[in-house]
Structures are given as structure tokens and as C-alpha cells.
Tab-separated table of C-alpha atoms in Angstrom:
chain	number	residue	atom	x	y	z
A	1	ASP	CA	15.012	-3.706	-2.124
A	2	SER	CA	11.762	-5.761	-2.048
A	3	GLY	CA	12.444	-7.949	-4.972
A	4	VAL	CA	9.566	-6.772	-7.005
A	5	THR	CA	10.404	-4.730	-10.092
A	6	GLN	CA	8.313	-2.397	-12.089
A	7	THR	CA	9.461	-0.661	-15.385
A	8	PRO	CA	9.541	1.942	-16.620
A	9	LYS	CA	10.187	4.292	-13.606
A	10	HIS	CA	8.501	7.208	-15.267
A	11	LEU	CA	6.304	7.623	-18.211
A	12	ILE	CA	5.295	10.931	-19.899
A	13	THR	CA	2.701	10.435	-22.338
A	14	ALA	CA	-0.486	12.664	-23.797
A	15	THR	CA	-4.105	12.430	-23.419
A	16	GLY	CA	-5.769	9.954	-25.323
A	17	GLN	CA	-2.506	7.381	-25.696
A	18	ARG	CA	-2.493	3.995	-24.365
A	19	VAL	CA	0.450	2.570	-22.409
A	20	THR	CA	1.585	-0.486	-20.487
A	21	LEU	CA	3.415	-0.660	-17.341
A	22	ARG	CA	5.032	-3.930	-16.071
A	23	CYS	CA	5.605	-5.756	-12.880
A	24	SER	CA	7.760	-8.821	-11.846
A	25	PRO	CA	6.746	-10.122	-8.604
A	26	ARG	CA	9.359	-11.727	-6.121
A	27	SER	CA	10.639	-15.108	-6.788
A	28	GLY	CA	7.907	-17.779	-5.499
A	29	ASP	CA	5.084	-15.271	-5.107
A	30	LEU	CA	2.011	-16.041	-6.904
A	31	SER	CA	-0.350	-13.173	-6.358
A	32	VAL	CA	0.313	-9.697	-7.888
A	33	TYR	CA	-1.864	-6.704	-6.927
A	34	TRP	CA	-1.902	-3.231	-8.671
A	35	TYR	CA	-2.499	0.187	-6.494
A	36	GLN	CA	-2.843	3.730	-7.666
A	37	GLN	CA	-1.387	6.489	-5.561
A	38	SER	CA	-2.587	9.734	-6.225
A	39	LEU	CA	-3.093	13.121	-4.539
A	40	ASP	CA	-6.798	13.253	-4.583
A	41	GLN	CA	-7.716	9.771	-4.152
A	42	GLY	CA	-4.602	8.339	-2.168
A	43	LEU	CA	-3.930	4.786	-2.300
A	44	GLN	CA	-6.629	2.864	-3.970
A	45	PHE	CA	-6.468	-1.074	-4.664
A	46	LEU	CA	-6.973	-1.991	-8.515
A	47	ILE	CA	-6.833	-5.312	-9.175
A	48	GLN	CA	-5.395	-8.859	-7.785
A	49	TYR	CA	-4.181	-11.649	-9.896
A	50	TYR	CA	-3.362	-14.887	-8.687
A	51	ASN	CA	-1.257	-17.699	-10.371
A	52	GLY	CA	-2.567	-16.039	-13.880
A	53	GLU	CA	-6.427	-15.744	-13.070
A	54	GLU	CA	-8.020	-12.421	-11.698
A	55	ARG	CA	-9.137	-13.005	-8.187
A	56	ALA	CA	-10.375	-9.357	-6.816
A	57	LYS	CA	-11.185	-6.230	-8.369
A	58	GLY	CA	-11.118	-2.649	-6.947
A	59	ASN	CA	-12.045	0.822	-8.417
A	60	ILE	CA	-10.552	0.055	-11.630
A	61	LEU	CA	-11.881	1.767	-14.704
A	62	GLU	CA	-13.018	0.077	-17.614
A	63	ARG	CA	-10.321	1.819	-19.872
A	64	PHE	CA	-7.642	0.038	-17.474
A	65	SER	CA	-6.956	-3.733	-17.706
A	66	ALA	CA	-4.201	-6.003	-16.247
A	67	GLN	CA	-2.850	-9.531	-16.983
A	68	GLN	CA	-0.824	-12.048	-15.480
A	69	PHE	CA	1.365	-14.520	-17.526
A	70	PRO	CA	2.641	-17.845	-17.310
A	71	ASP	CA	5.717	-16.353	-15.663
A	72	LEU	CA	3.785	-14.491	-13.131
A	73	HIS	CA	4.734	-11.164	-14.535
A	74	SER	CA	1.911	-8.787	-14.636
A	75	GLU	CA	1.337	-5.701	-17.129
A	76	LEU	CA	-1.420	-3.138	-16.293
A	77	ASN	CA	-2.664	-1.403	-19.637
A	78	LEU	CA	-4.243	1.895	-19.569
A	79	SER	CA	-5.936	3.412	-22.473
A	80	SER	CA	-7.676	6.647	-23.528
A	81	LEU	CA	-5.700	8.550	-20.903
A	82	GLU	CA	-6.577	11.398	-19.381
A	83	LEU	CA	-5.257	13.922	-17.106
A	84	GLY	CA	-6.590	12.807	-13.957
A	85	ASP	CA	-4.875	8.952	-14.642
A	86	SER	CA	-1.580	10.681	-13.686
A	87	ALA	CA	-0.493	9.032	-10.491
A	88	LEU	CA	2.016	6.592	-9.185
A	89	TYR	CA	1.275	2.896	-9.971
A	90	PHE	CA	2.580	0.415	-7.702
A	91	CYS	CA	2.884	-3.310	-7.980
A	92	ALA	CA	2.858	-5.576	-5.041
A	93	SER	CA	3.134	-9.273	-4.643
A	94	SER	CA	2.605	-11.892	-2.041
A	95	VAL	CA	3.158	-15.750	-1.710
A	96	ALA	CA	-0.685	-16.485	-1.243
A	97	LEU	CA	-3.962	-15.793	-2.361
A	98	ALA	CA	-5.378	-14.336	0.649
A	99	GLY	CA	-4.527	-14.474	4.258
A	100	ALA	CA	-2.183	-12.027	6.133
A	101	PHE	CA	0.754	-12.860	4.070
A	102	GLU	CA	2.939	-9.566	3.510
A	103	GLN	CA	2.792	-7.855	0.381
A	104	PHE	CA	5.799	-6.502	-1.162
A	105	PHE	CA	5.761	-3.558	-2.991
A	106	GLY	CA	7.846	-2.445	-6.173
A	107	PRO	CA	9.337	1.307	-6.341
A	108	GLY	CA	6.034	2.335	-8.656
A	109	THR	CA	5.705	3.798	-11.929
A	110	ARG	CA	5.193	7.325	-12.048
A	111	LEU	CA	2.858	8.294	-15.172
A	112	THR	CA	2.596	11.639	-16.235
A	113	VAL	CA	-0.365	12.497	-18.753
A	114	LEU	CA	0.093	16.002	-20.370
B	1	ALA	CA	-16.497	-3.025	3.029
B	2	GLN	CA	-14.244	-1.196	4.980
B	3	SER	CA	-12.740	2.296	5.539
B	4	VAL	CA	-9.547	3.617	7.135
B	5	THR	CA	-9.097	7.190	8.664
B	6	GLN	CA	-5.974	8.179	9.808
B	7	LEU	CA	-6.718	11.481	12.108
B	8	ASP	CA	-3.366	13.395	11.355
B	9	SER	CA	-2.324	14.111	7.836
B	10	GLN	CA	0.899	15.764	9.244
B	11	VAL	CA	3.029	15.156	12.305
B	12	PRO	CA	5.989	17.240	13.073
B	13	VAL	CA	8.168	15.949	15.837
B	14	PHE	CA	11.785	16.710	17.195
B	15	GLU	CA	14.272	13.979	16.940
B	16	GLU	CA	14.312	11.766	19.984
B	17	ALA	CA	10.720	12.797	20.964
B	18	PRO	CA	7.826	10.235	21.293
B	19	VAL	CA	5.490	9.888	18.006
B	20	GLU	CA	2.036	8.660	17.673
B	21	LEU	CA	0.316	8.138	14.782
B	22	ARG	CA	-3.415	7.650	15.118
B	23	CYS	CA	-5.606	5.143	12.951
B	24	ASN	CA	-9.395	4.031	13.079
B	25	TYR	CA	-11.088	1.852	10.953
B	26	SER	CA	-14.537	0.725	9.977
B	27	SER	CA	-15.572	-2.786	8.831
B	28	SER	CA	-18.477	-4.896	8.630
B	29	VAL	CA	-16.191	-8.283	8.914
B	30	SER	CA	-13.240	-9.185	10.856
B	31	VAL	CA	-9.868	-7.635	9.591
B	32	TYR	CA	-6.107	-7.889	9.622
B	33	LEU	CA	-4.571	-4.667	10.445
B	34	PHE	CA	-1.258	-3.490	8.784
B	35	TRP	CA	0.903	-0.206	9.094
B	36	TYR	CA	3.100	0.283	6.270
B	37	VAL	CA	5.965	3.030	5.945
B	38	GLN	CA	6.836	4.932	2.671
B	39	TYR	CA	10.064	6.813	2.545
B	40	PRO	CA	10.566	9.569	-0.364
B	41	ASN	CA	10.675	8.240	-3.678
B	42	GLN	CA	10.201	4.380	-2.506
B	43	GLY	CA	7.635	1.752	-2.650
B	44	LEU	CA	5.668	0.753	0.535
B	45	GLN	CA	7.338	-1.514	3.483
B	46	LEU	CA	5.797	-3.101	6.143
B	47	LEU	CA	6.217	-2.025	9.650
B	48	LEU	CA	4.053	-3.910	11.437
B	49	LYS	CA	0.825	-6.385	11.410
B	50	TYR	CA	-2.055	-7.758	13.699
B	51	LEU	CA	-3.514	-10.792	12.907
B	52	SER	CA	-4.921	-11.947	16.343
B	53	GLY	CA	-3.808	-12.650	19.878
B	54	SER	CA	-1.735	-9.887	21.846
B	55	THR	CA	-2.994	-6.661	21.252
B	56	LEU	CA	0.275	-5.069	21.414
B	57	VAL	CA	2.180	-5.509	18.329
B	58	LYS	CA	5.889	-4.906	17.638
B	59	GLY	CA	7.254	-4.059	14.478
B	60	ILE	CA	10.670	-2.958	12.726
B	61	ASN	CA	13.055	-0.026	13.704
B	62	GLY	CA	11.400	0.255	16.991
B	63	PHE	CA	7.882	0.926	16.113
B	64	GLU	CA	4.698	-0.724	18.157
B	65	ALA	CA	1.015	-0.682	17.428
B	66	GLU	CA	-1.984	-1.416	19.768
B	67	PHE	CA	-4.992	-2.650	18.482
B	68	ASN	CA	-8.367	-1.613	20.084
B	69	LYS	CA	-11.419	-3.355	19.466
B	70	SER	CA	-13.881	-1.585	21.170
B	71	GLN	CA	-12.265	1.800	19.644
B	72	THR	CA	-11.785	0.283	16.338
B	73	SER	CA	-8.475	1.754	16.624
B	74	PHE	CA	-4.701	0.568	15.469
B	75	HIS	CA	-2.332	3.632	16.742
B	76	LEU	CA	1.207	3.393	15.889
B	77	ARG	CA	3.856	4.471	18.550
B	78	LYS	CA	7.644	4.853	19.107
B	79	PRO	CA	9.280	5.886	21.785
B	80	SER	CA	12.072	8.095	20.306
B	81	VAL	CA	12.184	9.109	16.699
B	82	HIS	CA	15.365	9.613	14.407
B	83	ILE	CA	15.642	11.738	11.249
B	84	SER	CA	15.668	8.620	9.174
B	85	ASP	CA	11.910	8.260	10.441
B	86	THR	CA	11.068	10.882	8.064
B	87	ALA	CA	8.345	9.194	6.192
B	88	GLU	CA	4.769	8.971	5.284
B	89	TYR	CA	2.921	6.404	7.213
B	90	PHE	CA	-0.091	4.224	5.913
B	91	CYS	CA	-2.544	2.297	7.999
B	92	ALA	CA	-4.376	-0.452	6.542
B	93	VAL	CA	-6.817	-3.480	6.854
B	94	SER	CA	-7.687	-6.523	4.807
B	95	SER	CA	-10.755	-8.573	5.347
B	96	ILE	CA	-9.909	-11.746	7.259
B	97	LYS	CA	-12.779	-13.944	5.003
B	98	ALA	CA	-12.468	-12.055	1.441
B	99	ALA	CA	-11.466	-13.965	-1.265
B	100	GLY	CA	-8.367	-12.015	-2.385
B	101	ASN	CA	-6.206	-10.179	-0.332
B	102	LYS	CA	-6.542	-6.315	-0.881
B	103	LEU	CA	-5.449	-3.745	1.071
B	104	THR	CA	-7.657	-0.794	1.851
B	105	PHE	CA	-5.526	2.213	2.931
B	106	GLY	CA	-5.863	5.452	5.155
B	107	GLY	CA	-5.146	8.422	3.400
B	108	GLY	CA	-1.358	8.509	5.336
B	109	THR	CA	0.289	10.470	7.812
B	110	ARG	CA	3.478	12.558	7.086
B	111	VAL	CA	6.087	12.544	10.001
B	112	LEU	CA	8.671	15.238	9.723
B	113	VAL	CA	11.512	14.499	12.239
B	114	LYS	CA	13.625	17.991	13.113
B	115	PRO	CA	16.583	18.141	14.577
């Protein structure tokens, strides 16, 4: 158990819909990261928040957005869903903004878009 | 920008045999190097990391990796595998000087340990 929790574990929805994925970081970790794992794209970094502020952005679609709340939990919002958005979405957390600090990964949310 | 190439997508290996997983990276800046493992239906777990200093890095579960700057490689090895090592292994890099700490992953190597 990494100490990072993600809900829900599974999500099945239809094209065009909007979903919210939730992540609670390890106690004391200020950085939260979102990654997408799909068969065709592999593991890709989406976005990083540190203490409530966006600090790094990857290949995140405009239909996707995220935020980190004062209690440090984070949500990833996916809208106008397409079949290609079906993937495993991981949240990770680390204690610092940068450097080689370990990122601890949650178990993931498996999103299926039908 | 960085990129990571894992040269083998699948590696079958017999129990108690050695295994080597190959990783090459490309980057215009200095990077930290990592190996993560993903067991079935689980998140990723850090095996080891290279920051600086000795090029041979020891990690958890008997794994080790060697950093080779001239060949831009960071190969992972284990002298004797167990059935429980069946998993997918990911090599990753992050920029030393980046403002954030994003990981760039390779495509993964699936290791299947056979009895």
C-alpha cells in the first residue's frame, strides 16, 4: 500500500459524458501528479500540482482539467469523453516540487468509455 | 525533451535464471533515472533510482542497475528471478533542472517468469 488512494476504482461511461477522478496523496506529500496509461500511448504524464498550484503540464487534452484543493487532494475532470480516453489513470504523490524524490503511485482508476 | 526506449517488450525467463532489461534514453539535459515495477492490477512501485555517483545502483528485491553515460543506458538486472518477479517493468527519466518533476516513461518490458 503506497498510501495514495484513488476513487473510483472502475468507471464505465458513455461517449460525450463527463467524469471526475479523485486522488488523496500520502500524508505530508505536497505534489500530486496525474498519469494516463493506455495500450497505444503507454504511460504519459498529464499534469502536476504542488500545494494547490499547477506546476507542470504534459500532453493533457483541453477537454481534461485538474485541480488540487486546500486539503491537498486532487481531482481530474475529463469531459466530452471519447472512446480513445479509455485508459488507466494513475495519481502519484511526492513530498517535494522537484528533484529525485520518489513518486508514490495509487492503484489507478480504470476508465472505460463505451 | 526526453525519451526512453525499452528495447524488449516481453522477456520470458525461467525461475532462478538471470534477467536483464534494457533501457536507453535520450535527453538534451541531465536526468535522473528510475526503474519502476507494476504488478498485475496494481500501481507502480519504485525499484531503484540513479541520481549521481556510483554507476551501479542497488534496489529492492535483489535488483540492480548500471548507468552508462556514454551509451545513455540504464539496464536493470537480477541474478536469479522468482515467480513473484512476474510483472511489467518501466524505465523512466526526469530532468534535473525542470521546474516540476514529471517522469517520462519507456514503453515497458513485461517479464514472465516460468517455473
